[in-house]
């Protein structure tokens, strides 16, 4: 039989435990900072899981064990442990027998309920380990009093989980419940200690404490009354039914006596039909027996349940038969017989209703030479034939063993166990004793069955299934407990809401005061209620408003100055009297190679900015206050990583003389412009002087030497024209680059077949460099779609790419114009590919800069302005022709333009 625990204790434990776990979850959420929200979420989920487990445990009546609930408890404890370990809650700033006429008494214990407190060893051990980890996490999060109380509560919860395998006994179940109660009290104590630092926590804790006390008392008192009333109701029902059963036994005995008198007459007329006559009188299905007792010994006459020899011998020597044979004062009338309720000796013993009829007695007071014994066995067939309505079980016990029952074998064993535990045997009180239902054990009422002389012969056990007996009680207790939980939750939520409405204005006022103390004078409390707090808030807002207005102009001026400094292109650094940096703008940070102002503030100026004049460090001491400003000097700033930055530096004292201001103007652009200008003039003069020299020489020859042969004149003229074309190309290139820079490029695209573009450029360059005509080749894919381009500008770009390939590859190196679909398939790629020396990866970016050449030395063998590739890149970016280059040293280079298709352009 499964052990029960007092419902009052169960209700108190469930209410307090649910309050403790939900309180822990709420405290973690309320106390969560910006960096511990995930940890608080873990504690929240774990606490709610544990609260749900406590609720299900306390409302699942009739079940003794549940490994699933232990597993869920383990999961909840692990979640709480993970949250606490991750930073949640971390410190931050018996009764006498009644009268026979009343209800049958119970066994004198408190009404108990069976709930799943037990479990298998493995899940119990896991839950205990999880609780231990959670306790360690609580100590790690807080090592003060609240943390230790929380850790103690978690340890007791672990101890209760570890004791689950022994909770299948009454003392074990009670111990588990008491451990959980102690753990819940410690957890609540820790939460109360945590609430001491919060006004809202104090308000909610005070309200919830009162509600919990009232709910616990109500659940305990009402639950116990409900449970006892249900038990008493069941006891009353079974008492009435048992009394009816005893009355029915008396009536059956009377019927047997009447049937025995008639059967005795039949036996006198026809001894062979003696037992059959009694069976006929008793009715169909009645387990009858008949025997003749005489001086020669017992004779078994038969019946539907005839006597065994040992039973017949025991019956013959029994007091009932001996009294019937004796005659005299103990004799009975032959026609009526002597009735009795007796035990039949055998293995096992059984009960029977017996009537002994004396025979052949000479006088009423004379001994009878023989007697007829007629009886009905009280066995399973009798009990089943005469059973009560559904829901009641009828059993007969002899010496604590069930000898007849309309219940299953399992139920018989259970009734025998209940009888043994209740110490009920054949000497059960005549008024009866009721054992309440618990778990799957039925409610059983025991009543002594006595003979006509008052001697106990057996025990009647009337039972009612636990589901029927405890159904209404369990439902009532479940509703009571759930109602208490819901009511406590609602009151707690209402307390939290009302507490917030009361405390939030004070909290906002406190936060506003803290922000004012930190320098924020624009803060307002936002509380304008009609009460005293609202008046205080309005007065506070008026005070901060007046101070903010006085400070507003100063903040505005400081903001404008900060914006000016941040937008300056010149670097500016200010120091204090000790030479440490107090202010630095983004431009100075960039020059010094720093990413954030925090890397410079508070450090000595010389460590932040390394300024060199002619290689020597700039003297950064405070200048003479009388010399209001030093003249600018050319210098350079050497960052921690990267190239030096040329600057114009000036150093001046502050007005109060407590610090200096260093201004650095970046002159990199100016120097680059000077360099480009010098290179441009040098390259242009060289490129123009080169063709001018032969032009002037041949022109002088034509003017001074008359009568030159016609072939020489033609040759001189051809050279002059060719060199003038070179000059014209240089000038055109300069004009085109200038047009692109000025945004004056006019593009007139039209549909052009790629093969036409390739063939046109090949023909032009074969005429232009006939000595390399054999090196110029084509590769055009079949059925290429037309491209939408301006052929003039595209021709200029291809000319520069071909010219670059011709200049940088030796004679005999193939130069191929390639046309085919781009890898994406949405454009046509036109490329100039050579098998020359190739271009190093380090030079592939710089070669597109203006006036830059791969070989930029004074002894380079290839001339030019260094504008060809720059022109192609700028033109490609301007008109939308993606330019790409791929090259490997020793394996040539390829420059490609991706041209738009006609159809794509139209759509």
mmCIF file of C-alpha atoms in Angstrom, residues 296-503:
data_model
loop_
_atom_site.group_PDB
_atom_site.id
_atom_site.type_symbol
_atom_site.label_atom_id
_atom_site.label_comp_id
_atom_site.label_asym_id
_atom_site.label_seq_id
_atom_site.Cartn_x
_atom_site.Cartn_y
_atom_site.Cartn_z
ATOM 1 C CA UNK A 296 -19.984 -44.640 13.777
ATOM 2 C CA UNK A 297 -18.544 -41.361 12.423
ATOM 3 C CA UNK A 298 -19.442 -38.771 9.799
ATOM 4 C CA UNK A 299 -20.926 -39.729 6.430
ATOM 5 C CA UNK A 300 -20.603 -37.189 3.578
ATOM 6 C CA UNK A 301 -23.912 -37.091 1.734
ATOM 7 C CA UNK A 302 -22.756 -34.658 -1.031
ATOM 8 C CA UNK A 303 -24.008 -31.317 -2.245
ATOM 9 C CA UNK A 304 -22.754 -28.791 -4.752
ATOM 10 C CA UNK A 305 -19.730 -28.077 -2.499
ATOM 11 C CA UNK A 306 -19.385 -31.300 -0.461
ATOM 12 C CA UNK A 307 -17.299 -31.458 2.662
ATOM 13 C CA UNK A 308 -13.791 -32.769 2.641
ATOM 14 C CA UNK A 309 -13.094 -35.669 5.059
ATOM 15 C CA UNK A 310 -11.041 -33.461 7.370
ATOM 16 C CA UNK A 311 -13.823 -30.912 7.384
ATOM 17 C CA UNK A 312 -16.420 -33.607 8.178
ATOM 18 C CA UNK A 313 -14.353 -34.962 11.073
ATOM 19 C CA UNK A 314 -13.788 -31.473 12.478
ATOM 20 C CA UNK A 315 -17.483 -30.707 12.123
ATOM 21 C CA UNK A 316 -18.508 -33.935 13.858
ATOM 22 C CA UNK A 317 -16.378 -33.069 16.850
ATOM 23 C CA UNK A 318 -17.414 -29.467 16.902
ATOM 24 C CA UNK A 319 -19.562 -27.854 19.579
ATOM 25 C CA UNK A 320 -22.564 -27.302 17.334
ATOM 26 C CA UNK A 321 -23.017 -30.972 16.425
ATOM 27 C CA UNK A 322 -22.197 -32.158 19.950
ATOM 28 C CA UNK A 323 -24.739 -29.782 21.417
ATOM 29 C CA UNK A 324 -27.382 -30.978 18.938
ATOM 30 C CA UNK A 325 -26.716 -34.644 19.799
ATOM 31 C CA UNK A 326 -26.592 -34.116 23.561
ATOM 32 C CA UNK A 327 -30.264 -33.308 24.109
ATOM 33 C CA UNK A 328 -31.399 -32.070 27.484
ATOM 34 C CA UNK A 329 -31.238 -28.374 28.114
ATOM 35 C CA UNK A 330 -29.153 -27.868 24.997
ATOM 36 C CA UNK A 331 -31.382 -29.888 22.716
ATOM 37 C CA UNK A 332 -33.352 -28.316 19.908
ATOM 38 C CA UNK A 333 -36.519 -29.143 18.128
ATOM 39 C CA UNK A 334 -35.888 -31.714 15.408
ATOM 40 C CA UNK A 335 -37.957 -29.927 12.868
ATOM 41 C CA UNK A 336 -35.990 -26.672 13.175
ATOM 42 C CA UNK A 337 -32.413 -27.777 13.778
ATOM 43 C CA UNK A 338 -29.563 -25.868 15.395
ATOM 44 C CA UNK A 339 -28.206 -22.956 13.196
ATOM 45 C CA UNK A 340 -24.618 -21.613 13.383
ATOM 46 C CA UNK A 341 -21.978 -19.596 11.599
ATOM 47 C CA UNK A 342 -18.767 -21.616 11.859
ATOM 48 C CA UNK A 343 -15.303 -22.080 10.533
ATOM 49 C CA UNK A 344 -14.670 -25.136 8.470
ATOM 50 C CA UNK A 345 -11.310 -26.593 9.427
ATOM 51 C CA UNK A 346 -9.190 -27.307 6.441
ATOM 52 C CA UNK A 347 -6.296 -25.944 4.493
ATOM 53 C CA UNK A 348 -7.180 -23.222 4.127
ATOM 54 C CA UNK A 349 -9.979 -22.695 6.573
ATOM 55 C CA UNK A 350 -13.295 -21.351 5.333
ATOM 56 C CA UNK A 351 -16.600 -20.073 6.657
ATOM 57 C CA UNK A 352 -20.013 -21.712 6.384
ATOM 58 C CA UNK A 353 -23.633 -21.297 7.460
ATOM 59 C CA UNK A 354 -24.607 -24.596 9.146
ATOM 60 C CA UNK A 355 -27.860 -26.126 10.508
ATOM 61 C CA UNK A 356 -27.694 -29.373 12.546
ATOM 62 C CA UNK A 357 -30.963 -31.423 12.721
ATOM 63 C CA UNK A 358 -30.999 -34.287 15.353
ATOM 64 C CA UNK A 359 -32.618 -37.582 14.286
ATOM 65 C CA UNK A 360 -34.260 -40.568 15.978
ATOM 66 C CA UNK A 361 -34.406 -38.936 19.437
ATOM 67 C CA UNK A 362 -36.784 -40.967 21.690
ATOM 68 C CA UNK A 363 -37.749 -37.984 23.816
ATOM 69 C CA UNK A 364 -37.035 -34.289 23.481
ATOM 70 C CA UNK A 365 -34.482 -34.500 26.222
ATOM 71 C CA UNK A 366 -32.876 -37.743 25.113
ATOM 72 C CA UNK A 367 -29.576 -37.828 23.243
ATOM 73 C CA UNK A 368 -29.942 -38.297 19.537
ATOM 74 C CA UNK A 369 -28.160 -41.245 17.966
ATOM 75 C CA UNK A 370 -27.448 -39.211 14.806
ATOM 76 C CA UNK A 371 -27.799 -35.799 13.253
ATOM 77 C CA UNK A 372 -28.112 -34.365 9.774
ATOM 78 C CA UNK A 373 -25.817 -31.443 8.931
ATOM 79 C CA UNK A 374 -26.874 -29.060 6.161
ATOM 80 C CA UNK A 375 -24.718 -26.049 5.238
ATOM 81 C CA UNK A 376 -23.782 -23.388 2.704
ATOM 82 C CA UNK A 377 -20.140 -22.544 2.142
ATOM 83 C CA UNK A 378 -19.304 -18.841 2.225
ATOM 84 C CA UNK A 379 -16.871 -19.113 -0.736
ATOM 85 C CA UNK A 380 -16.220 -17.137 -3.925
ATOM 86 C CA UNK A 381 -19.312 -18.427 -5.686
ATOM 87 C CA UNK A 382 -21.501 -17.478 -2.726
ATOM 88 C CA UNK A 383 -19.934 -14.042 -2.438
ATOM 89 C CA UNK A 384 -20.065 -13.446 -6.191
ATOM 90 C CA UNK A 385 -23.696 -14.649 -6.387
ATOM 91 C CA UNK A 386 -24.754 -12.362 -3.610
ATOM 92 C CA UNK A 387 -22.547 -9.361 -4.384
ATOM 93 C CA UNK A 388 -23.491 -5.752 -3.826
ATOM 94 C CA UNK A 389 -23.841 -3.046 -6.442
ATOM 95 C CA UNK A 390 -20.824 -2.129 -8.603
ATOM 96 C CA UNK A 391 -18.062 -0.311 -6.770
ATOM 97 C CA UNK A 392 -18.229 -2.379 -3.552
ATOM 98 C CA UNK A 393 -16.098 -5.431 -2.908
ATOM 99 C CA UNK A 394 -17.196 -8.192 -0.475
ATOM 100 C CA UNK A 395 -14.540 -10.359 1.119
ATOM 101 C CA UNK A 396 -14.456 -12.766 4.060
ATOM 102 C CA UNK A 397 -11.279 -13.307 6.063
ATOM 103 C CA UNK A 398 -10.221 -15.987 8.515
ATOM 104 C CA UNK A 399 -7.176 -15.205 10.615
ATOM 105 C CA UNK A 400 -6.270 -12.382 8.262
ATOM 106 C CA UNK A 401 -6.483 -14.503 5.095
ATOM 107 C CA UNK A 402 -9.136 -13.890 2.458
ATOM 108 C CA UNK A 403 -11.191 -17.098 2.083
ATOM 109 C CA UNK A 404 -13.906 -15.674 -0.165
ATOM 110 C CA UNK A 405 -14.100 -12.547 -2.262
ATOM 111 C CA UNK A 406 -15.607 -11.101 -5.401
ATOM 112 C CA UNK A 407 -12.325 -9.247 -6.033
ATOM 113 C CA UNK A 408 -9.304 -10.151 -8.152
ATOM 114 C CA UNK A 409 -6.333 -11.978 -6.741
ATOM 115 C CA UNK A 410 -4.328 -8.742 -6.677
ATOM 116 C CA UNK A 411 -7.068 -7.016 -4.734
ATOM 117 C CA UNK A 412 -7.256 -9.957 -2.304
ATOM 118 C CA UNK A 413 -3.557 -9.663 -1.538
ATOM 119 C CA UNK A 414 -3.975 -5.921 -1.064
ATOM 120 C CA UNK A 415 -6.893 -6.424 1.352
ATOM 121 C CA UNK A 416 -4.856 -8.967 3.344
ATOM 122 C CA UNK A 417 -1.983 -6.445 3.525
ATOM 123 C CA UNK A 418 -4.334 -3.687 4.666
ATOM 124 C CA UNK A 419 -5.806 -6.013 7.312
ATOM 125 C CA UNK A 420 -2.322 -6.872 8.550
ATOM 126 C CA UNK A 421 -1.206 -3.234 8.703
ATOM 127 C CA UNK A 422 -4.454 -2.245 10.434
ATOM 128 C CA UNK A 423 -3.998 -5.221 12.833
ATOM 129 C CA UNK A 424 -7.406 -6.572 11.925
ATOM 130 C CA UNK A 425 -7.924 -10.350 12.204
ATOM 131 C CA UNK A 426 -10.842 -12.428 13.357
ATOM 132 C CA UNK A 427 -11.169 -10.184 16.378
ATOM 133 C CA UNK A 428 -12.185 -7.082 14.439
ATOM 134 C CA UNK A 429 -14.493 -4.943 16.570
ATOM 135 C CA UNK A 430 -18.175 -5.536 16.176
ATOM 136 C CA UNK A 431 -18.620 -1.840 15.486
ATOM 137 C CA UNK A 432 -16.148 -2.077 12.591
ATOM 138 C CA UNK A 433 -12.952 -0.328 11.551
ATOM 139 C CA UNK A 434 -12.393 1.617 8.319
ATOM 140 C CA UNK A 435 -9.032 2.031 6.620
ATOM 141 C CA UNK A 436 -9.136 5.038 4.243
ATOM 142 C CA UNK A 437 -8.104 4.668 0.627
ATOM 143 C CA UNK A 438 -4.556 5.647 -0.281
ATOM 144 C CA UNK A 439 -3.021 5.506 -3.729
ATOM 145 C CA UNK A 440 -4.344 2.429 -5.496
ATOM 146 C CA UNK A 441 -5.457 0.820 -2.187
ATOM 147 C CA UNK A 442 -9.254 0.861 -1.726
ATOM 148 C CA UNK A 443 -11.203 2.084 1.253
ATOM 149 C CA UNK A 444 -11.833 -1.031 3.353
ATOM 150 C CA UNK A 445 -14.302 -1.490 6.222
ATOM 151 C CA UNK A 446 -13.655 -4.489 8.485
ATOM 152 C CA UNK A 447 -16.470 -5.996 10.637
ATOM 153 C CA UNK A 448 -16.273 -9.081 12.821
ATOM 154 C CA UNK A 449 -18.465 -12.067 11.848
ATOM 155 C CA UNK A 450 -19.592 -13.872 15.016
ATOM 156 C CA UNK A 451 -21.461 -17.030 15.708
ATOM 157 C CA UNK A 452 -24.808 -17.135 17.479
ATOM 158 C CA UNK A 453 -22.951 -17.397 20.750
ATOM 159 C CA UNK A 454 -20.955 -14.276 20.036
ATOM 160 C CA UNK A 455 -17.733 -16.082 19.281
ATOM 161 C CA UNK A 456 -15.820 -14.479 16.367
ATOM 162 C CA UNK A 457 -15.524 -16.852 13.407
ATOM 163 C CA UNK A 458 -14.162 -14.503 10.772
ATOM 164 C CA UNK A 459 -13.969 -10.977 9.435
ATOM 165 C CA UNK A 460 -16.099 -9.275 6.825
ATOM 166 C CA UNK A 461 -14.215 -6.787 4.625
ATOM 167 C CA UNK A 462 -16.248 -4.425 2.492
ATOM 168 C CA UNK A 463 -14.139 -2.338 0.095
ATOM 169 C CA UNK A 464 -14.571 0.430 -2.423
ATOM 170 C CA UNK A 465 -12.124 1.145 -5.243
ATOM 171 C CA UNK A 466 -9.688 3.996 -4.667
ATOM 172 C CA UNK A 467 -10.712 5.742 -7.876
ATOM 173 C CA UNK A 468 -14.313 5.879 -6.666
ATOM 174 C CA UNK A 469 -13.515 6.467 -3.014
ATOM 175 C CA UNK A 470 -10.870 9.133 -3.597
ATOM 176 C CA UNK A 471 -12.116 10.666 -6.836
ATOM 177 C CA UNK A 472 -14.183 13.447 -5.317
ATOM 178 C CA UNK A 473 -11.622 13.989 -2.552
ATOM 179 C CA UNK A 474 -8.742 14.282 -5.026
ATOM 180 C CA UNK A 475 -10.702 16.657 -7.249
ATOM 181 C CA UNK A 476 -11.631 18.837 -4.300
ATOM 182 C CA UNK A 477 -8.058 18.936 -2.989
ATOM 183 C CA UNK A 478 -6.656 19.599 -6.458
ATOM 184 C CA UNK A 479 -9.080 22.473 -7.038
ATOM 185 C CA UNK A 480 -8.322 23.833 -3.581
ATOM 186 C CA UNK A 481 -4.562 23.768 -4.115
ATOM 187 C CA UNK A 482 -4.733 25.173 -7.644
ATOM 188 C CA UNK A 483 -7.102 27.895 -6.471
ATOM 189 C CA UNK A 484 -4.676 28.829 -3.718
ATOM 190 C CA UNK A 485 -1.801 28.912 -6.214
ATOM 191 C CA UNK A 486 -3.729 31.014 -8.735
ATOM 192 C CA UNK A 487 -4.967 33.342 -6.013
ATOM 193 C CA UNK A 488 -1.463 33.777 -4.649
ATOM 194 C CA UNK A 489 -0.156 34.447 -8.148
ATOM 195 C CA UNK A 490 -2.869 37.005 -8.861
ATOM 196 C CA UNK A 491 -2.329 38.749 -5.543
ATOM 197 C CA UNK A 492 1.420 38.725 -6.174
ATOM 198 C CA UNK A 493 0.924 40.252 -9.613
ATOM 199 C CA UNK A 494 -1.464 42.866 -8.208
ATOM 200 C CA UNK A 495 1.018 43.629 -5.431
ATOM 201 C CA UNK A 496 3.774 44.032 -8.005
ATOM 202 C CA UNK A 497 1.591 46.331 -10.117
ATOM 203 C CA UNK A 498 0.466 48.488 -7.197
ATOM 204 C CA UNK A 499 3.957 48.465 -5.752
ATOM 205 C CA UNK A 500 5.374 49.704 -9.038
ATOM 206 C CA UNK A 501 2.817 52.489 -9.228
ATOM 207 C CA UNK A 502 3.860 53.535 -5.743
ATOM 208 C CA UNK A 503 7.587 53.001 -6.001
#
